[in-house]
PDB file of C-alpha atoms in Angstrom:
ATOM      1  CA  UNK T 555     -71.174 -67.084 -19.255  1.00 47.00           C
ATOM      2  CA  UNK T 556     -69.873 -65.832 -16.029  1.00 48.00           C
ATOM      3  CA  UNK T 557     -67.287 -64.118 -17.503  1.00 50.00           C
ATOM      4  CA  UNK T 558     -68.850 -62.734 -20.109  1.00 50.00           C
ATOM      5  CA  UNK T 559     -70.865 -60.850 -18.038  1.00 49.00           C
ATOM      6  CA  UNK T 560     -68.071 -59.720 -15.723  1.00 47.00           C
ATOM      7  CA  UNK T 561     -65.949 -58.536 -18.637  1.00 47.00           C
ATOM      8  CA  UNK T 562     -69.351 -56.318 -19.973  1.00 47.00           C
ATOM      9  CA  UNK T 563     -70.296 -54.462 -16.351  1.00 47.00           C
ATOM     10  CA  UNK T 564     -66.307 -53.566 -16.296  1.00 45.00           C
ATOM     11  CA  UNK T 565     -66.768 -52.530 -20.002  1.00 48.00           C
ATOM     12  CA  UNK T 566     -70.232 -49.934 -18.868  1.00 50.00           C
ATOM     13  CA  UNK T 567     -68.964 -49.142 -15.707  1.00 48.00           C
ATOM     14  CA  UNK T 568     -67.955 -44.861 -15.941  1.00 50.00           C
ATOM     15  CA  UNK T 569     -64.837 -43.975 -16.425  1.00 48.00           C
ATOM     16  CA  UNK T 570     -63.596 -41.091 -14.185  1.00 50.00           C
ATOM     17  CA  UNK T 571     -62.809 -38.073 -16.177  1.00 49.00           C
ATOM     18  CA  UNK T 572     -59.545 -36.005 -15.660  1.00 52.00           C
ATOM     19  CA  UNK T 573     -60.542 -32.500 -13.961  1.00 50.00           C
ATOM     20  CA  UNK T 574     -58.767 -29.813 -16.123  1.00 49.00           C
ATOM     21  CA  UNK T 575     -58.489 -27.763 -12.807  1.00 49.00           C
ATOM     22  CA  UNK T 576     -55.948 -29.075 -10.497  1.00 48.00           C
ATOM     23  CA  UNK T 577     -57.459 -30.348  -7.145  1.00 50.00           C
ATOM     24  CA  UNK T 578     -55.049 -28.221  -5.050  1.00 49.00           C
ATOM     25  CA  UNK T 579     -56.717 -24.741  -6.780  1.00 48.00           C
ATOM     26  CA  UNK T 580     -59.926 -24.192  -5.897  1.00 49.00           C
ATOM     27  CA  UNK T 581     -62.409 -21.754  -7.862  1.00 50.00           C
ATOM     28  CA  UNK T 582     -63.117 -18.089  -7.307  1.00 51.00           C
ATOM     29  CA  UNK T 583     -66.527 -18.467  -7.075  1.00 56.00           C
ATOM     30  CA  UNK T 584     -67.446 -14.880  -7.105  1.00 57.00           C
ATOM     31  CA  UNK T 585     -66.993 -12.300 -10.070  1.00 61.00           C
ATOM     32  CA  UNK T 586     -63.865 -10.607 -10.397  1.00 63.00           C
ATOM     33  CA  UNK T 587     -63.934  -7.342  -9.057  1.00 57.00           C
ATOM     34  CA  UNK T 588     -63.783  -3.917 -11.241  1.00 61.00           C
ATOM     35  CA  UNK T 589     -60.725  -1.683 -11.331  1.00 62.00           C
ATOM     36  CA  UNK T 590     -62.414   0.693  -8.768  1.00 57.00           C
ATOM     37  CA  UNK T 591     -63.162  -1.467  -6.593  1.00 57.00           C
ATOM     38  CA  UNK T 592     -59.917  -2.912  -5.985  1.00 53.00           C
ATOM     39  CA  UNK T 593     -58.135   0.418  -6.156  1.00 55.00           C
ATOM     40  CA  UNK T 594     -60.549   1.392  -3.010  1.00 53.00           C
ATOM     41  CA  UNK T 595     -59.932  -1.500  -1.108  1.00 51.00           C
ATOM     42  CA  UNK T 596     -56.353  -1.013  -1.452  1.00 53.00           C
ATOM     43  CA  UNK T 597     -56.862   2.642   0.063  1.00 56.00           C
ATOM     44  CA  UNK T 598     -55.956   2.948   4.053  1.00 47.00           C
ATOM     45  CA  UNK T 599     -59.534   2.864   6.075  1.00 54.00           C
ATOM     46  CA  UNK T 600     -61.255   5.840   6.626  1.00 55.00           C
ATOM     47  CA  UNK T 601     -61.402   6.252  10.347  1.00 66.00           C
ATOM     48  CA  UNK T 602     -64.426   7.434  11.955  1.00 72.00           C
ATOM     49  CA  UNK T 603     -63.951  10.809  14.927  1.00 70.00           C
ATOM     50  CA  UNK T 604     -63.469   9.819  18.099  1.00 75.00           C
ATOM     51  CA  UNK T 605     -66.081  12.441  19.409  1.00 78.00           C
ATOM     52  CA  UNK T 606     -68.912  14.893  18.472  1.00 83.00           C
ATOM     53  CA  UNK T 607     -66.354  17.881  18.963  1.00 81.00           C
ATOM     54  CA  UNK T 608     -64.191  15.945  16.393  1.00 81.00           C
ATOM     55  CA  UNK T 609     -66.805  15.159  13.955  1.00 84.00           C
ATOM     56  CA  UNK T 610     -68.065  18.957  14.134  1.00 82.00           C
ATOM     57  CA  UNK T 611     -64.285  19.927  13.683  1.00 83.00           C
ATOM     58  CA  UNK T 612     -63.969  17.804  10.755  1.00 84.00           C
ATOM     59  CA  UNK T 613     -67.235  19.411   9.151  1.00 87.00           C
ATOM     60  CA  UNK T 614     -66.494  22.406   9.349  1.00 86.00           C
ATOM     61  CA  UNK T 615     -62.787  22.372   7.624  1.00 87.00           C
ATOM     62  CA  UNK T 616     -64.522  20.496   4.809  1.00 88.00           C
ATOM     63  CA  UNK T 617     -67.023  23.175   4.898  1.00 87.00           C
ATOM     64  CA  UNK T 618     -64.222  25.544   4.652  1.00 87.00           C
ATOM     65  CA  UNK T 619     -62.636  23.840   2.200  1.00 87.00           C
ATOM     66  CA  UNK T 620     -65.929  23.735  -0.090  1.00 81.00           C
ATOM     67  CA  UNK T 621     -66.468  27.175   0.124  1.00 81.00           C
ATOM     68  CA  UNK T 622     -62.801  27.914  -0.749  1.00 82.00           C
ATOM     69  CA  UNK T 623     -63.134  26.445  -4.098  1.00 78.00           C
ATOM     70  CA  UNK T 624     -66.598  27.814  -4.780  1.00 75.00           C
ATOM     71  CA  UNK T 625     -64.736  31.016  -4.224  1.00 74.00           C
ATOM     72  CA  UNK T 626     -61.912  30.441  -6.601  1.00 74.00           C
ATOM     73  CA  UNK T 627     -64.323  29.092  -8.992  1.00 69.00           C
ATOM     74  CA  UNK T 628     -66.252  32.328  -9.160  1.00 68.00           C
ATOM     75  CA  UNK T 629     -63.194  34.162  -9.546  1.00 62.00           C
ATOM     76  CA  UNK T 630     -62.642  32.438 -12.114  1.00 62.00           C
ATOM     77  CA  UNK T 631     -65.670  33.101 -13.557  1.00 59.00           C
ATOM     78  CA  UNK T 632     -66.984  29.375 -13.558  1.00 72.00           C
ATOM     79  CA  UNK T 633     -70.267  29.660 -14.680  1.00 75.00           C
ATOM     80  CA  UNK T 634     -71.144  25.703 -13.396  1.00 78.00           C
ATOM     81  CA  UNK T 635     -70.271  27.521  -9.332  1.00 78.00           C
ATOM     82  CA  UNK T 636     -72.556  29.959  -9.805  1.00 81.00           C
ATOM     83  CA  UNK T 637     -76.236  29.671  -8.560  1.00 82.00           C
ATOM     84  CA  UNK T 638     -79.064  28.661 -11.181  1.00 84.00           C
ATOM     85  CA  UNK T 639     -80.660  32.135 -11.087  1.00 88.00           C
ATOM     86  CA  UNK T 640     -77.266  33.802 -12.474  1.00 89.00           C
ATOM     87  CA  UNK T 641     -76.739  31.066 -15.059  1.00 89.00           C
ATOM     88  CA  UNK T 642     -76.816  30.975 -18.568  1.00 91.00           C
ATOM     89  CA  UNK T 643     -76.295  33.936 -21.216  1.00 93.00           C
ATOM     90  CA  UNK T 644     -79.117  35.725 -20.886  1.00 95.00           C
ATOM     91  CA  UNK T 645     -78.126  36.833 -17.180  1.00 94.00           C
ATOM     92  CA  UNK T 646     -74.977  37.019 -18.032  1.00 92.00           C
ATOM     93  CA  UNK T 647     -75.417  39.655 -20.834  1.00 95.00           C
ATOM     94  CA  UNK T 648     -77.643  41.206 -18.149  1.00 96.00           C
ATOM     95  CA  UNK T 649     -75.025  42.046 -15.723  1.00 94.00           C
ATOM     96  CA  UNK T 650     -72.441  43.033 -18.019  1.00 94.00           C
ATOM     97  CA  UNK T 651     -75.590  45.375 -19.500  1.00 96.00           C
ATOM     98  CA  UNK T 652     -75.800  46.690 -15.878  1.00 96.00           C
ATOM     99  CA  UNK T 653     -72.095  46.584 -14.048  1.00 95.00           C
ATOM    100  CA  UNK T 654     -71.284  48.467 -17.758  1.00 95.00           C
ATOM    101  CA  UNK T 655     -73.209  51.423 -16.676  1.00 94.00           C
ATOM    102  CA  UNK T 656     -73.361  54.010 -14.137  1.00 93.00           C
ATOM    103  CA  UNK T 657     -77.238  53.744 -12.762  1.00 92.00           C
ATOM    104  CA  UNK T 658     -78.879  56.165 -10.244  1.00 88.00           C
ATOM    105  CA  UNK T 659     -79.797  52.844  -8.266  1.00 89.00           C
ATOM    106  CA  UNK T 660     -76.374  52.513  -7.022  1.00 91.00           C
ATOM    107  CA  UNK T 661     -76.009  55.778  -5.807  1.00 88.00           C
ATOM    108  CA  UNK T 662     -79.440  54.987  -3.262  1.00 87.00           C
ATOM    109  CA  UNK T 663     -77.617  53.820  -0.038  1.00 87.00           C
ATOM    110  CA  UNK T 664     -74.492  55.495   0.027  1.00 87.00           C
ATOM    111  CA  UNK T 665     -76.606  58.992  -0.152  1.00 83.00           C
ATOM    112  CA  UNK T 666     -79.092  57.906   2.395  1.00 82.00           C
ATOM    113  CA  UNK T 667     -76.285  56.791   4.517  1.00 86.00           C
ATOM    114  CA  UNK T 668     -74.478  60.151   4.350  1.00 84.00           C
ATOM    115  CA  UNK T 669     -77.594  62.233   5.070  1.00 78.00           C
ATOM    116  CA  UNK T 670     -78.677  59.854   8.075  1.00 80.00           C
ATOM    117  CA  UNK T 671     -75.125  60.784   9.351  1.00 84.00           C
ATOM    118  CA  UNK T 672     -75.052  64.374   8.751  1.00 79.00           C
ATOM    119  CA  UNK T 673     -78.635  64.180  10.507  1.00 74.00           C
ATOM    120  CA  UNK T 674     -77.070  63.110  13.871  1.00 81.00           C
ATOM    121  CA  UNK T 675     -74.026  65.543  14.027  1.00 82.00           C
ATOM    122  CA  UNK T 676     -74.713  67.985  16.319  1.00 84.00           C
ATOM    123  CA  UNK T 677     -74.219  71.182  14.063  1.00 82.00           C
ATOM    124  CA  UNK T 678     -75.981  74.412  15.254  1.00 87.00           C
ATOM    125  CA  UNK T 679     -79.695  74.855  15.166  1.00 83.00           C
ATOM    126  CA  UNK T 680     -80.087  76.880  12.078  1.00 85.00           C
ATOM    127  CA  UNK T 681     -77.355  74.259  10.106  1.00 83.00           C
ATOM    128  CA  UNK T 682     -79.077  71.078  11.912  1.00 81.00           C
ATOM    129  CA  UNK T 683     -82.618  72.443  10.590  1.00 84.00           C
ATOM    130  CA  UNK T 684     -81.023  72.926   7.037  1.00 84.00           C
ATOM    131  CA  UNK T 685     -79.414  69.052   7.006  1.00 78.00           C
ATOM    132  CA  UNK T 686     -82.979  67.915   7.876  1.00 81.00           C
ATOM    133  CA  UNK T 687     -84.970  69.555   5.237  1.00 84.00           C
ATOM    134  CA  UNK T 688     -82.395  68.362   3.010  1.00 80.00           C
ATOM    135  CA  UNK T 689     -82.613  64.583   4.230  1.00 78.00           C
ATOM    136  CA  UNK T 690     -86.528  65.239   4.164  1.00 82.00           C
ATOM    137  CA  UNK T 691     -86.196  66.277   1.019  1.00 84.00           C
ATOM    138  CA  UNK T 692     -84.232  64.357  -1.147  1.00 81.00           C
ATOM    139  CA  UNK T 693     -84.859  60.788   0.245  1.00 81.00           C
ATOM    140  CA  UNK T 694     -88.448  60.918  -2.011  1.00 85.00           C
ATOM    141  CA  UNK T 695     -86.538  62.886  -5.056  1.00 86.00           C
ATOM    142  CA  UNK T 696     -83.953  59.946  -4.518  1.00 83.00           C
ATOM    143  CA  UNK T 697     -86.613  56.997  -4.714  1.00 86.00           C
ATOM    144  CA  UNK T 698     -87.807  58.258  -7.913  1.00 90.00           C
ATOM    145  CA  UNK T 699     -85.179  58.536  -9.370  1.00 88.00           C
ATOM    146  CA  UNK T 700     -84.186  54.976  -8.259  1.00 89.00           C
ATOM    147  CA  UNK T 701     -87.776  53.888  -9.289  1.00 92.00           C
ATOM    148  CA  UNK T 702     -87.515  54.989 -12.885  1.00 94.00           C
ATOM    149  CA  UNK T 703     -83.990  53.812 -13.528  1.00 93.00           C
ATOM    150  CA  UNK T 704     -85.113  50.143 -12.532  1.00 95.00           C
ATOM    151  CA  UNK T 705     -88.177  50.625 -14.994  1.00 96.00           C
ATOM    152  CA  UNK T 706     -85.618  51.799 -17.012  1.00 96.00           C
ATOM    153  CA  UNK T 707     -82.986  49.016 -16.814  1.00 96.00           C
ATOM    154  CA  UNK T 708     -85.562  46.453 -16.794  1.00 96.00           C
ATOM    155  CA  UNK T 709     -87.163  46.952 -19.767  1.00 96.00           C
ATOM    156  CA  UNK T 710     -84.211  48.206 -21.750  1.00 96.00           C
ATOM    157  CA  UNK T 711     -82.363  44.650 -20.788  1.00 97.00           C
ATOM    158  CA  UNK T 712     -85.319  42.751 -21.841  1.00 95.00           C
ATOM    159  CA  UNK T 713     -85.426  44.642 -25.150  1.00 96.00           C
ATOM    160  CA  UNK T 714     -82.236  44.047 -26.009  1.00 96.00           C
ATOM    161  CA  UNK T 715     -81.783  40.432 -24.643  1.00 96.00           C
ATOM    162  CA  UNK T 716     -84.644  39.455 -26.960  1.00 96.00           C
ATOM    163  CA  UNK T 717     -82.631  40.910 -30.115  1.00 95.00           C
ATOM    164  CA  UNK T 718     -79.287  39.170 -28.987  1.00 94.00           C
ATOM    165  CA  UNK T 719     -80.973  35.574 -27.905  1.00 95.00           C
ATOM    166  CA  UNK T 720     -83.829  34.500 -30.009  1.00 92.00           C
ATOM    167  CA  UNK T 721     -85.338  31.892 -28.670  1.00 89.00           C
ATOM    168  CA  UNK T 722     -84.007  31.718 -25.322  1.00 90.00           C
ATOM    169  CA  UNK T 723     -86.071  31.826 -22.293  1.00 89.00           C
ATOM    170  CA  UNK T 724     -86.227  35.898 -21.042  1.00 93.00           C
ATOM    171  CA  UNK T 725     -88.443  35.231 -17.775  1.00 93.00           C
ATOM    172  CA  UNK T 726     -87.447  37.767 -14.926  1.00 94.00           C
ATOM    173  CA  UNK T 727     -84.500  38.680 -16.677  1.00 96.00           C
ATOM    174  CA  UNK T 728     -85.791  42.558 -16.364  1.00 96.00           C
ATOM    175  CA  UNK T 729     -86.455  42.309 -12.560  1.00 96.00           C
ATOM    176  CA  UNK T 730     -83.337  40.487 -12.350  1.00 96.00           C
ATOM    177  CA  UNK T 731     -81.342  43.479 -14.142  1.00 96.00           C
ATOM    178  CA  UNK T 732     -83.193  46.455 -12.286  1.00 96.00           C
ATOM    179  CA  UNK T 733     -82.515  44.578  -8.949  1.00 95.00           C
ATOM    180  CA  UNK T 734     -78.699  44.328  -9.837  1.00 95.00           C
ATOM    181  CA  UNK T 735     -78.866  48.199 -10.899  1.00 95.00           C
ATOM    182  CA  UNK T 736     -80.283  49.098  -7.353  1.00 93.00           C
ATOM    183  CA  UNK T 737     -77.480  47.429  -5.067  1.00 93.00           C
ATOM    184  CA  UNK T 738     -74.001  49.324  -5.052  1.00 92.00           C
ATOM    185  CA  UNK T 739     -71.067  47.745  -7.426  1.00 92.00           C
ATOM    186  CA  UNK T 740     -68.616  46.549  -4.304  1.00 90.00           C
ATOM    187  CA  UNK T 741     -72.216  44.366  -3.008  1.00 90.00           C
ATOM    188  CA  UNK T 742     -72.914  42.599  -6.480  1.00 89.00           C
ATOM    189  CA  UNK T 743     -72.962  39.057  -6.866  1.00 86.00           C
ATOM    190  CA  UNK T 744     -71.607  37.514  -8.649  1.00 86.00           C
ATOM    191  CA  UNK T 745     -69.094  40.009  -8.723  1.00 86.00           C
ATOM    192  CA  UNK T 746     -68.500  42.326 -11.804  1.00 90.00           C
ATOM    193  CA  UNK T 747     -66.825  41.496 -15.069  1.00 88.00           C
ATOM    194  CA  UNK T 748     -66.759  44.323 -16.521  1.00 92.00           C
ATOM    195  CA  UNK T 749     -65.902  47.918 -15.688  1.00 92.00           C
ATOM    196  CA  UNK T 750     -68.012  50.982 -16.419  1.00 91.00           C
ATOM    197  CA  UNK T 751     -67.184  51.747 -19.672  1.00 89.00           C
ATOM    198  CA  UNK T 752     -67.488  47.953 -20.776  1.00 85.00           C
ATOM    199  CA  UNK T 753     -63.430  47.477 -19.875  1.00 86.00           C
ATOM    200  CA  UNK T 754     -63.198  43.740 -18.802  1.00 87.00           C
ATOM    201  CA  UNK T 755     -62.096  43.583 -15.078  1.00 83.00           C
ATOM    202  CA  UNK T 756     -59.757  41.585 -15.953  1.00 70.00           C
ATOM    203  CA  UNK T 757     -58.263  43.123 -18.384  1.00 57.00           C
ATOM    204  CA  UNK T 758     -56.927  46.389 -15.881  1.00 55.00           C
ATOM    205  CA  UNK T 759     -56.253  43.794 -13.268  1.00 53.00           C
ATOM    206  CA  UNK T 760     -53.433  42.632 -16.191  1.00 52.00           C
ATOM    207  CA  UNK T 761     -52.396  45.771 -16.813  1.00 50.00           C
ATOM    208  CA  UNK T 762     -51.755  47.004 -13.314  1.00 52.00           C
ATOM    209  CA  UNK T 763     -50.073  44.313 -12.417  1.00 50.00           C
ATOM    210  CA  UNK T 764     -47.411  45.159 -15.755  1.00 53.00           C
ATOM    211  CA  UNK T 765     -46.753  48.403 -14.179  1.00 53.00           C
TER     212      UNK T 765
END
């Protein structure tokens, strides 16, 4: 009876099972890590300045650096470095419209400028009186003239934008037009595309450069 029951408990006792895993190799325990993330940790530290003169040094070469590819960008004629109010093909078609065209709006400063300066020479009475009544003159015939081409431009642009792009969204593109017509070609931004006449800029860049 005795060993009956001794032969049974050795018969139920558990019976170790083998562990597929050797002992010697333990497990990760953690996931494994994506491609990026290993490439980064491989990467050499990114050290931190040393001082605030540093860290401003350091700023402002990658602000220099920023702005050098905005620039290149937008010489490029990137449309995605350009700021949201000159995006899309509405505005575009609204400065080729105006940079196509020889407006009375450009002509504003440069003319004021000249008469302010011929103002201040110090020509003889009778001449001097003449230059100011010419200066006190023209400056309102000027404005007027700049005045009606921006009503002009704006409304022209609009009509016209409406008949090219159905459907898109036309808000301010008028004011945005007459307020490119006003400012003299060399100031524009973003810079012009086309040449008065409608030549593309680019274009006589190409062929100057064959000669």
């Amino acid at each position: 009876m005795f060993r009956r029951r001794s032969q049974t408990s050795a018969e139920d006792s558990p019976v170790p099972v083998e562990d597929p895993k050797p002992h010697g190799t333990p497990g990760k325990g953690r996931p494994t890590p994506k491609r990026s993330e290993a490439q980064g940790r491989r990467r050499s530290p990114v050290t931190a300045p040393a001082n605030r003169k540093e860290a401003y040094r350091l700023s402002r070469e990658r602000d220099k650096t920023l702005r050098s590819k905005q620039r290149e960008a937008l010489l490029r004629g990137d449309e995605r470095a350009l700021p949201a109010r000159d995006r899309g093909p509405v505005r575009k078609f609204a400065r080729e419209w105006v940079d196509s065209r020889r407006l009375p709006g450009q002509y504003f400063l440069p003319v004021v400028f000249v008469i302010m300066l011929l103002s201040m020479v110090p020509f003889p009475i009778p001449v001097r009186s003449a230059v100011l009544l010419v200066y006190t003159m023209s400056l309102p015939v000027v404005m007027v003239l700049v005045l009606a081409s921006s009503f002009y431009v704006a409304g022209k642009v609009k009509k016209e934008a409406a008949e090219k792009f159905p459907g898109e969204d036309l808000k301010g593109v008028g004011f945005y037009a007459a307020m490119r017509s006003s400012q003299m070609r060399r100031l524009r931004f973003p810079k012009p595309a086309v040449l008065p006449g409608g030549l593309p800029v680019a274009l006589k860049n190409t062929a100057g450069a064959k000669k």
